[in-house]
XYZ file of C-alpha atoms in Angstrom:
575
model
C 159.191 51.758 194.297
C 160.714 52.107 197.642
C 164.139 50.499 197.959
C 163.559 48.815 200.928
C 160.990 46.280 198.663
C 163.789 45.803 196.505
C 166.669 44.719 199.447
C 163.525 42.933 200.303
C 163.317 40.286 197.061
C 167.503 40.933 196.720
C 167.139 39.499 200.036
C 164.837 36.690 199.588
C 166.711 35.820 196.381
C 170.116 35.333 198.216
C 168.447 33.640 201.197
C 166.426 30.824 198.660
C 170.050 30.491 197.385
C 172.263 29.226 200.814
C 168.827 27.439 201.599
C 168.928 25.243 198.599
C 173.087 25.077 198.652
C 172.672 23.908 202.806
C 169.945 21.633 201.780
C 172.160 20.008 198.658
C 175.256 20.234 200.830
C 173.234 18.521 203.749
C 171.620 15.506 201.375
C 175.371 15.445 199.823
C 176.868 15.334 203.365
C 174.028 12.782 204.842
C 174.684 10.209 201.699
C 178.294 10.581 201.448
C 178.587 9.336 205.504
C 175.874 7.081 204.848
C 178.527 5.512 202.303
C 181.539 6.047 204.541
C 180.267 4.458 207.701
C 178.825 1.082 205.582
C 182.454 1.181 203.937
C 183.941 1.143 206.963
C 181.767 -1.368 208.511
C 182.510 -3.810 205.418
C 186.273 -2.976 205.727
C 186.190 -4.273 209.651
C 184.045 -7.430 208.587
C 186.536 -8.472 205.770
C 189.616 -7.991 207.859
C 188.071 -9.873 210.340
C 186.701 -12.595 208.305
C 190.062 -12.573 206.785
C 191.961 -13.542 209.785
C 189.677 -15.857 211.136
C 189.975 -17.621 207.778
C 193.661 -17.799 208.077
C 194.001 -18.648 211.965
C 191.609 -21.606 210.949
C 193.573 -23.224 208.129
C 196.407 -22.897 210.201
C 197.634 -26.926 210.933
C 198.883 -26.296 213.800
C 195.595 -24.573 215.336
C 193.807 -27.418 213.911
C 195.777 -29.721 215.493
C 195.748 -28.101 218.930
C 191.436 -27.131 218.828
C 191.473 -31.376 217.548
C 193.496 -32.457 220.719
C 191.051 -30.079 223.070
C 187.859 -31.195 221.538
C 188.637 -35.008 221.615
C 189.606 -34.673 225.813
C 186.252 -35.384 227.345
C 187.292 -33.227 230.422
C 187.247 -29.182 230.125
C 190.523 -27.569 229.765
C 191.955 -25.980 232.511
C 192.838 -22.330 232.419
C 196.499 -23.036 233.928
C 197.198 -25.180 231.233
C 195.583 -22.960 228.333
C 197.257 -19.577 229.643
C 200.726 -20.505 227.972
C 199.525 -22.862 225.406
C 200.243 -22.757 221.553
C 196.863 -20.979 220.898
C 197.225 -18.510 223.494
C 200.302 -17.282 222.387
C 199.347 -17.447 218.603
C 195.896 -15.442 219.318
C 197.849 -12.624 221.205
C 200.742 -12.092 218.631
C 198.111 -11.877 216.099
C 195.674 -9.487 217.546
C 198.900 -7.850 218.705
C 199.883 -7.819 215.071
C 196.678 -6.624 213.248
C 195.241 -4.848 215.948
C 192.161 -6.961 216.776
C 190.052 -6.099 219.884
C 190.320 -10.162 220.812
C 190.879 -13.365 218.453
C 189.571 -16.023 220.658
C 189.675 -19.631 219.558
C 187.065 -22.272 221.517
C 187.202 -25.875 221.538
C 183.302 -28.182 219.635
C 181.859 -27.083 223.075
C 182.535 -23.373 223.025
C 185.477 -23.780 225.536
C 187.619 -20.873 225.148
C 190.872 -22.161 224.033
C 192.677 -18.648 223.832
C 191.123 -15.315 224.728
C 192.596 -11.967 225.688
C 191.383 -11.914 229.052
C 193.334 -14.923 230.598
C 190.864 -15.127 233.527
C 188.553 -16.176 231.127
C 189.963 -19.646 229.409
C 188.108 -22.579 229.845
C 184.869 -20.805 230.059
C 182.227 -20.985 227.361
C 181.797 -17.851 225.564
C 178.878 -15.116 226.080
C 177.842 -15.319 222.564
C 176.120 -18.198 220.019
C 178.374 -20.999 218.493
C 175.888 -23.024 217.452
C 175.547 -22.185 213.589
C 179.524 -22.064 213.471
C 179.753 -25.765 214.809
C 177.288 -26.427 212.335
C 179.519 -25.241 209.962
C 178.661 -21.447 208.546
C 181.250 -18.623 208.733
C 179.121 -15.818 210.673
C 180.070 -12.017 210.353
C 177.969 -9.849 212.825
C 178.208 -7.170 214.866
C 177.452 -7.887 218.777
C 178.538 -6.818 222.031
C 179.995 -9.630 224.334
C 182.544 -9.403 227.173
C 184.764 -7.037 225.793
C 182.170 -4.414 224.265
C 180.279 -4.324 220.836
C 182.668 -4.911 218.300
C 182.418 -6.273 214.531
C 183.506 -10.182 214.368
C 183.618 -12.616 212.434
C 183.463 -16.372 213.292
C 184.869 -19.219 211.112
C 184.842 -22.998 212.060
C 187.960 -25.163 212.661
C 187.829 -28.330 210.743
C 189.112 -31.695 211.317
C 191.053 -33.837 208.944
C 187.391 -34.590 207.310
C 185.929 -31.590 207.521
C 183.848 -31.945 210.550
C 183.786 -28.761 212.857
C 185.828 -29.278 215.792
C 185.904 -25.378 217.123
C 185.523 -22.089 216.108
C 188.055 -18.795 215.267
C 185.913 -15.710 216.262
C 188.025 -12.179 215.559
C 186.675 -8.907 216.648
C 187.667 -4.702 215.712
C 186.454 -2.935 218.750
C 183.563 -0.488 217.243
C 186.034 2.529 218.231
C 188.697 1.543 216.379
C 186.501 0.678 213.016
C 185.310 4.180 213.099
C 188.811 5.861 213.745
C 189.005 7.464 210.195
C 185.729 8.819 210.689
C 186.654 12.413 212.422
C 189.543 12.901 209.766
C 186.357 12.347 207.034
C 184.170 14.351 208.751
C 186.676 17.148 208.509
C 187.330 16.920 204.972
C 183.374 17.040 204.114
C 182.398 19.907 207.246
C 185.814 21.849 205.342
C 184.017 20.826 201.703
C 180.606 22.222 203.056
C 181.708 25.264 204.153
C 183.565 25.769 200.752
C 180.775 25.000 199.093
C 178.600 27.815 201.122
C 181.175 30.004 200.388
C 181.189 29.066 196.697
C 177.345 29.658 196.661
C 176.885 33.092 198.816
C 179.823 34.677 196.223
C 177.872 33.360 193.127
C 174.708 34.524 194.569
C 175.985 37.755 194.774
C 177.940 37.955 191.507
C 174.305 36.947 190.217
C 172.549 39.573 191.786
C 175.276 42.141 190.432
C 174.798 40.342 186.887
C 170.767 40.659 187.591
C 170.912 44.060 188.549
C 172.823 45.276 185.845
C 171.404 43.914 183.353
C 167.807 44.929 184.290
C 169.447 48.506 185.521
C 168.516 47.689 188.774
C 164.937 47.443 188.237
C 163.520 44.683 190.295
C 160.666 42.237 189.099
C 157.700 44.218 190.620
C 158.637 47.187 188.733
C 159.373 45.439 185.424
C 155.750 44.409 185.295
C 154.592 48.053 185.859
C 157.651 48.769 183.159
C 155.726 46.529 181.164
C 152.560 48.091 181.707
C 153.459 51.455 181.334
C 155.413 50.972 178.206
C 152.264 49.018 176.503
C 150.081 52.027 177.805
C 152.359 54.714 176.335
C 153.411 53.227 173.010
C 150.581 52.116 171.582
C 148.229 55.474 173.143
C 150.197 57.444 171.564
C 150.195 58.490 167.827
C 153.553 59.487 167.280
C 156.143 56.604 166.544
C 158.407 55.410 168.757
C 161.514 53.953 167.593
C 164.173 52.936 169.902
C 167.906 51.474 169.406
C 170.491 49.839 171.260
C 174.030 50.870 171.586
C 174.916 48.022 169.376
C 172.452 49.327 166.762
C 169.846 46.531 166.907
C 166.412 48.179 167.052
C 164.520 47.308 170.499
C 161.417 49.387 170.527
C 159.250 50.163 167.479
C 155.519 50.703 167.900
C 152.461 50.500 165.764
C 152.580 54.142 164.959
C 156.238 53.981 163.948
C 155.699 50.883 161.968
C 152.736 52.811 160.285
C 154.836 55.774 159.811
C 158.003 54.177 157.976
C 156.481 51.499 156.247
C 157.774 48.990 158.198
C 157.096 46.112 159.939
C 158.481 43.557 162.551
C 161.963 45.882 163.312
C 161.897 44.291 167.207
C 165.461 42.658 167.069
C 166.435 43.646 163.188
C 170.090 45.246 163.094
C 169.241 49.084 162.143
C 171.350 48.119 159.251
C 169.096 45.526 157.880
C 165.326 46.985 158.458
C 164.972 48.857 155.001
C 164.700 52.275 156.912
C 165.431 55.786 155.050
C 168.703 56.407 154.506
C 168.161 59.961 156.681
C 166.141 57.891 159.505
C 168.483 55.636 160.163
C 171.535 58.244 160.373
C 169.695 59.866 162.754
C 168.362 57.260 165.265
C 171.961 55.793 165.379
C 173.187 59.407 166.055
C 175.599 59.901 162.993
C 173.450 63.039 161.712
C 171.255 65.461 163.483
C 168.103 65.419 161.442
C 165.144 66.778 162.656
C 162.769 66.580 159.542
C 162.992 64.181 156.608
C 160.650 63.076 153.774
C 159.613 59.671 153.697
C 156.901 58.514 151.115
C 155.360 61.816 150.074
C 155.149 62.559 154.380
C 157.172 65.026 156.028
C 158.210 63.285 159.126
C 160.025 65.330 162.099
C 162.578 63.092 164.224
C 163.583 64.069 167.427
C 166.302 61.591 168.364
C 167.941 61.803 172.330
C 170.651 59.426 173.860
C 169.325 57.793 176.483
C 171.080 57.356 179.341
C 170.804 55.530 183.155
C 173.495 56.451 186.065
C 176.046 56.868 183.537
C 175.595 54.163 181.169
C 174.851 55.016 177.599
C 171.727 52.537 176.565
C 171.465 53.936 173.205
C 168.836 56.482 171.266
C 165.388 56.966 170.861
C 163.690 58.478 168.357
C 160.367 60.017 168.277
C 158.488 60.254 165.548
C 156.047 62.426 164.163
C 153.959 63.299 160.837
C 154.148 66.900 159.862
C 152.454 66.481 156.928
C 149.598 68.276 157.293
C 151.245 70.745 159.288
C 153.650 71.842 156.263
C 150.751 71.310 154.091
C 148.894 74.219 155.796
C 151.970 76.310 156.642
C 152.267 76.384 152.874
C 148.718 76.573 152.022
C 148.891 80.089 155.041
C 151.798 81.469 152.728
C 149.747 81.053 149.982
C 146.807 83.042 151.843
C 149.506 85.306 153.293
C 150.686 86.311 149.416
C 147.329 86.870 148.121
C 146.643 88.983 151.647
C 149.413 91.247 150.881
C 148.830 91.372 146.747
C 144.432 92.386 147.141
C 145.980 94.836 149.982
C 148.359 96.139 147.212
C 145.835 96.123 144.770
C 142.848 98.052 146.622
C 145.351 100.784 147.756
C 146.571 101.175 144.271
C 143.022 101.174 142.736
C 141.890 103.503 145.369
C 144.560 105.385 143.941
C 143.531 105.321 140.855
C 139.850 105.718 141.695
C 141.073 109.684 142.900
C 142.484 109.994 139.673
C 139.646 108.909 137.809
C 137.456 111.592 140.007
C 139.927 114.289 139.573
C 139.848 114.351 135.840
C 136.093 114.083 136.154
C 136.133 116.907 138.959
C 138.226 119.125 136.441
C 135.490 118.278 133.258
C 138.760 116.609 131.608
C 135.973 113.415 131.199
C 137.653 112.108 127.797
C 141.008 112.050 129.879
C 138.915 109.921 132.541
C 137.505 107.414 129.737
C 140.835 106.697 128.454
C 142.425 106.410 131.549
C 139.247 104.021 132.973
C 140.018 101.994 129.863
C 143.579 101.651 130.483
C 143.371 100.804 133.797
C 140.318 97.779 132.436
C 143.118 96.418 129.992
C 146.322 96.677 132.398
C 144.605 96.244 136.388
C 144.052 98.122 139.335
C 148.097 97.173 139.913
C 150.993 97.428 137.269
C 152.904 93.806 138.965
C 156.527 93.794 137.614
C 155.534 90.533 135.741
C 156.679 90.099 131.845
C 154.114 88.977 129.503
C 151.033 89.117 131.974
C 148.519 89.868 129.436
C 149.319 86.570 128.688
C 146.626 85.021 131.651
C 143.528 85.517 131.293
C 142.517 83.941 134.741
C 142.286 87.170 137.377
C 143.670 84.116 139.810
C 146.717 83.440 138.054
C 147.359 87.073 137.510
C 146.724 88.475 141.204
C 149.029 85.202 142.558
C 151.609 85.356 139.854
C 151.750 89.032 140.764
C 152.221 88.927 144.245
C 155.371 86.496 143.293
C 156.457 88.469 140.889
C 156.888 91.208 143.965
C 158.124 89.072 146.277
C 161.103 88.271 143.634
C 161.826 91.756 142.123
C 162.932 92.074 146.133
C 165.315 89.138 145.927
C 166.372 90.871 142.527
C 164.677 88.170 140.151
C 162.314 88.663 136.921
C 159.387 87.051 136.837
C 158.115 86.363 133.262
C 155.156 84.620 131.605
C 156.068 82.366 128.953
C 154.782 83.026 125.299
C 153.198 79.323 125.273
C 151.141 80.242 127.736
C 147.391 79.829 126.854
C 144.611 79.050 129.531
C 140.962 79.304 128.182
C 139.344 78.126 131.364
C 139.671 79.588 134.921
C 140.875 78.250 137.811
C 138.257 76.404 140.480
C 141.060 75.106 143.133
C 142.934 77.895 143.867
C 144.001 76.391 146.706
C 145.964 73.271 145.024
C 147.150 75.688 142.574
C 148.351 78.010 144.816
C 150.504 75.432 146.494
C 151.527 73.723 143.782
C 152.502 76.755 141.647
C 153.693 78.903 144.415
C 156.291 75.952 145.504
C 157.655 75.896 142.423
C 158.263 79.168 141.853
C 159.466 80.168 145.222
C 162.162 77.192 144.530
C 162.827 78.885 140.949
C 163.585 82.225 142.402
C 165.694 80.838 145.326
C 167.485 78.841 142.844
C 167.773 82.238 140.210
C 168.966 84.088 143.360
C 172.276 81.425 143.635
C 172.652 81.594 139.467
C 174.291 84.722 137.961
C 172.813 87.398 135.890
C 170.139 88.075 134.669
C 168.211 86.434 136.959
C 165.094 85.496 135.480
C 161.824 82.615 136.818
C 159.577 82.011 133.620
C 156.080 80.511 134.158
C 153.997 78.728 131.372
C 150.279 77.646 131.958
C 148.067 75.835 129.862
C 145.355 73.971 130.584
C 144.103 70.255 128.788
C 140.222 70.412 129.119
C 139.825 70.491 133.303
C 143.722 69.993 133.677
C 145.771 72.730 134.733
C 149.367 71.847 133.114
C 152.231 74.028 134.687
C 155.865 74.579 133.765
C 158.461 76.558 135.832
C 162.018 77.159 134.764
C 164.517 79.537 136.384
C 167.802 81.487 135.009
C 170.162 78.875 138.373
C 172.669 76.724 137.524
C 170.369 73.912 137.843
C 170.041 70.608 139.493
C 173.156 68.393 140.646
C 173.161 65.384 138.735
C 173.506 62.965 141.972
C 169.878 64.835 142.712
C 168.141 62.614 139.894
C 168.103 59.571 139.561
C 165.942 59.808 136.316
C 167.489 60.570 132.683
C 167.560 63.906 132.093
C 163.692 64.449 130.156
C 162.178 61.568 131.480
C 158.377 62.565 132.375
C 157.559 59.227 133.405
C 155.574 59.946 137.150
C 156.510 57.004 138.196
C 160.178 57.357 138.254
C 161.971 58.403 140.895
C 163.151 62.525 140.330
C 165.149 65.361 142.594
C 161.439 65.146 144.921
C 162.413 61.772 146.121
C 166.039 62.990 147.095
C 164.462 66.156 148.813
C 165.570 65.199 152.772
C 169.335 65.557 150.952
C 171.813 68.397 152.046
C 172.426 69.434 148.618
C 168.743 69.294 147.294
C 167.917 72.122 150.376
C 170.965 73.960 148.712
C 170.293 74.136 145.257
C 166.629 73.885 145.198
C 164.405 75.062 148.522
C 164.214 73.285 151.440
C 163.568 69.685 150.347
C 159.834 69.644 151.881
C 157.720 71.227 149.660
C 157.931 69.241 146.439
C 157.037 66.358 148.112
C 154.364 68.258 149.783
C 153.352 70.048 146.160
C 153.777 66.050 144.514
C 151.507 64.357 146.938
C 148.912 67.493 146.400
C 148.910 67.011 142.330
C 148.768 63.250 143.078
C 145.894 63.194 145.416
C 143.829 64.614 142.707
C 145.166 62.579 139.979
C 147.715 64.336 138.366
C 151.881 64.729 139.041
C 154.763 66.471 139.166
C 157.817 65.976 137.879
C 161.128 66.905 136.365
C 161.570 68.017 132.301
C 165.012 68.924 132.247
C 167.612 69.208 135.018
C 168.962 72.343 133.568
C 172.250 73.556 131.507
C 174.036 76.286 129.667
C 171.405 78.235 128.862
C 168.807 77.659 131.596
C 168.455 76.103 135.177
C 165.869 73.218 136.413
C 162.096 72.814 134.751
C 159.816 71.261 136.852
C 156.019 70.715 135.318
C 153.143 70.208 137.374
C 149.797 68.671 136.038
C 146.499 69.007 138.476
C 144.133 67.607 136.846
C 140.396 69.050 137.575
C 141.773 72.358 138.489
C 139.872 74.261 135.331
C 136.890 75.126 134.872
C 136.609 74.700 130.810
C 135.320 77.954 129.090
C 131.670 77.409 128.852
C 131.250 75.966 132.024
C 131.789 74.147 135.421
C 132.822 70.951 133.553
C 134.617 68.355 131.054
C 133.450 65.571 129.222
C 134.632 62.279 130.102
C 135.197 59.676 127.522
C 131.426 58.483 127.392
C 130.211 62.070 126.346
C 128.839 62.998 129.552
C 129.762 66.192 131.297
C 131.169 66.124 134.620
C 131.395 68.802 137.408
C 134.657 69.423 138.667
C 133.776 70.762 142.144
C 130.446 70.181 142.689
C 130.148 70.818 145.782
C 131.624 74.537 145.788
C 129.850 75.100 142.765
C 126.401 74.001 144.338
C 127.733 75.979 147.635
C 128.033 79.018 145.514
């Protein structure tokens, strides 16, 4: 997204910000003056109501409005300029700084007023309600300007209103304090705006960083996107934080672990693999582990944004049937290179045959025709192989028995051995069989001399039963978890350890017993450990697959009603 969109809304942010700071400010401001100026307005009425109240009880003012009123004449502004209430209004107003205190006789005859000129003249605003006898407080404009006054009634001896005391604060002076106020709050405002445009931006900073500078419009096609990705994908995805609390985990990572609801789970607490969670929190570099009979590769990357470390994601993906098939093409690739063994060494032998014949030497051809029936078309370096009967067995046992007489390891067929039936899923077999003796003879290679793999086979009706054992030191002890002869399936053995260091040392690479396991399982049978290995001989594994064989006498087994059962019916109908 183009950055000018995003100085755009950064923009738009900040300005909503000072708009709704000016418009609290303004309210603030508006009310706050509101206050100040009625405040001010009661202040001027209560000092002037105040000293009206006090020139009014004053005896001697009484005494003097009394005398005035009762003359039926009108004073004379001569006699009123130096009189007792002209000189007691000035020194007051003087005093309290009053715009006027003026003091009028029942008819509204000023008695004092600041304006000499103006005594013994009735006065420019009502008296009527104060000679009735209410105390007025109002704000009007008379002679000497608008002002705030208050008016109080002079009473006789019995109460009667004889005159009033009106006292006035010249609108001006009420509001004096006002500029002084008005600097405080314009100096509070600005503070204020201040306040807001550095918090704006300290938000914005916050904002950005924590969204990495991604703005709103592109978190929704974040969103979008992610959604899209994660869940069209069928490899997990497993994300973590740098403070190890898992953030991302889609369906096909949840599906892939076993696991469900990791969105916010410490890495610590979600029940991952041991091996998985090293990985995604960076503490081992791991790039396949087994998990639950699947062979899962990890490839874990830090993740990273202009410098900051955000953690590590992990993809995830099942290799299962990937190392399934690599091992099953090994298999293939063995029995490739033993038929291409044995055709050029029964070719060979085929010359023979015709040379004796060529040279009339035919009882030397019939002996050596019936050798090569009993023995093969191949002498393998395998002990005991008369022993099989199944031309399988034989061809794929030979072709590892090669393979090891390379790595300087003796390949022998165990006198136990006795299989009446032949092999129908050479395939599983293969796998199966081939794991565990490519494991024996890595494991014979580490032992010391003589370095021997023995094989037994026997088979239980359409079960193929399989033992391999192997001259190594055998396996660590940390490798089982099992007692050492426990055949229980169900128990956890050196298979379930196999994404360990050690296991990949001692015995293969840790993937193909699982691999060989889940094959025996899926068709109902096991593998497991016998015997961990000693003094006298290294690890024995055993293998059962069960409808493997073909009994002798045909394609199939009874089952426990009687019945006979095909064991691959549909190669055997295919055939």
């Amino acid at each position: 997204m183009p950055r000018r969109n995003r100085m755009r809304f950064a923009t738009r942010t900040l300005l909503l910000q000072f708009a709704t700071v000016v418009l609290v400010v303004a309210l603030c401001t508006g009310v706050y003056l509101l206050l100040a100026v009625q405040q001010l307005r009661a202040e001027a009425e209560s000092s002037a109501l105040g000293i009206a109240r006090t020139l009014a009880e004053d005896p001697e003012i009484r005494a003097e409005v009394a005398r005035a009123s009762a003359d039926p004449g009108t004073p004379q502004a001569d006699d009123l300029r130096d009189g007792v209430l002209q000189r007691t209004a000035t020194a007051t107003a003087s005093r309290t700084g009053a715009l006027f205190i003026v003091i009028t006789d029942d008819h509204g005859i000023r008695l004092a007023h600041p304006d000499p000129a103006r005594l013994g003249q009735e006065v420019s605003t009502p008296f009527q309600d104060v000679l009735a006898g209410h105390e007025v407080i109002e704000w009007e404009t008379g002679t000497l300007g608008d002002s705030a006054r208050a008016k109080v009634p002079v009473r006789d001896g019995g109460g009667t209103p004889i005159g009033e005391v009106s006292v006035g604060f010249a609108r001006a002076g009420v509001f004096d304090d006002l500029p002084p106020l008005l600097a405080v709050i314009g100096v509070a405002a600005v503070g204020s705006l201040l306040l807001a445009g550095v918090a704006a931006l300290v938000l914005r900073r916050r904002w950005e960083r924590l969204t990495l500078g991604v703005q709103p419009e592109e978190l929704v096609a974040l969103v979008q996107n992610q959604t899209a990705v994660l869940n069209g994908v069928d490899d997990g995805v497993l994300a973590v934080d740098p403070d190890g609390v898992v953030r991302v985990c889609n369906a096909a990572a949840e599906r892939l672990l076993s696991v469900h609801d990791l969105v916010g789970a410490p890495l610590d607490r979600t029940g991952l693999p041991g091996a998985v969670r090293e990985a995604v929190s960076g503490g081992r570099a791991l790039s396949e582990t087994v998990h639950e009979d699947r062979v899962l590769y990890l490839d874990t990357r830090p993740v990273e944004r202009d410098g900051r470390a955000l953690g590590t994601v992990a993809v995830i993906r099942d290799r299962t049937e990937l190392v399934a098939l690599s091992e099953r093409l090994e298999t293939v690739r063995t029995m490739t290179a033993a038929l291409r063994v044995q055709r050029h060494e029964f070719a060979n032998r085929i010359h023979v045959a015709a040379g004796l014949i060529d040279a009339e030497r035919v009882q030397d051809a019939r002996d050596f025709l019936a050798e090569l029936m009993v023995r093969g078309s191949v002498d393998f370096p395998v002990e005991g192989r008369e022993r099989l009967t199944d031309p399988f067995l034989r061809s794929f046992l030979g072709a590892k028995a090669l393979e090891a007489s390379e790595r300087g390891v003796t390949l022998r067929i165990a006198e136990d051995t006795h299989l009446l039936g032949a092999v129908v899923e050479a395939e599983d077999v293969a796998a199966v069989l081939g794991n565990l003796v490519d494991n024996a003879v890595t494991a014979a290679v580490a032992g010391a001399a003589p370095r021997w793999v023995e094989v037994s086979v026997l088979d239980d009706g359409a079960a193929l039963v399989v033992t391999v054992a192997d001259s190594g030191a055998g396996l660590d002890a940390a490798l089982e978890e099992g007692a050492p002869g426990d055949t229980d399936p169900d128990k956890p053995g050196p298979d379930d350890r196999a994404d360990s260091d050690d296991a990949g040392a001692v015995h293969g690479h840790g993937l193909g017993l699982p691999l060989s396991r889940e094959i025996a399982r899926r068709g109902g049978g096991d593998l497991w450990i016998i015997d961990r290995g000693g003094d006298e001989h290294g690890a024995v594994f055993a293998a059962r697959l069960d409808r493997a064989v073909a009994p002798l006498g045909g394609a199939g087994r009874a089952d426990t009603d009687g019945e006979r059962t095909s064991t691959r019916p549909d190669k055997e109908e295919s055939k």
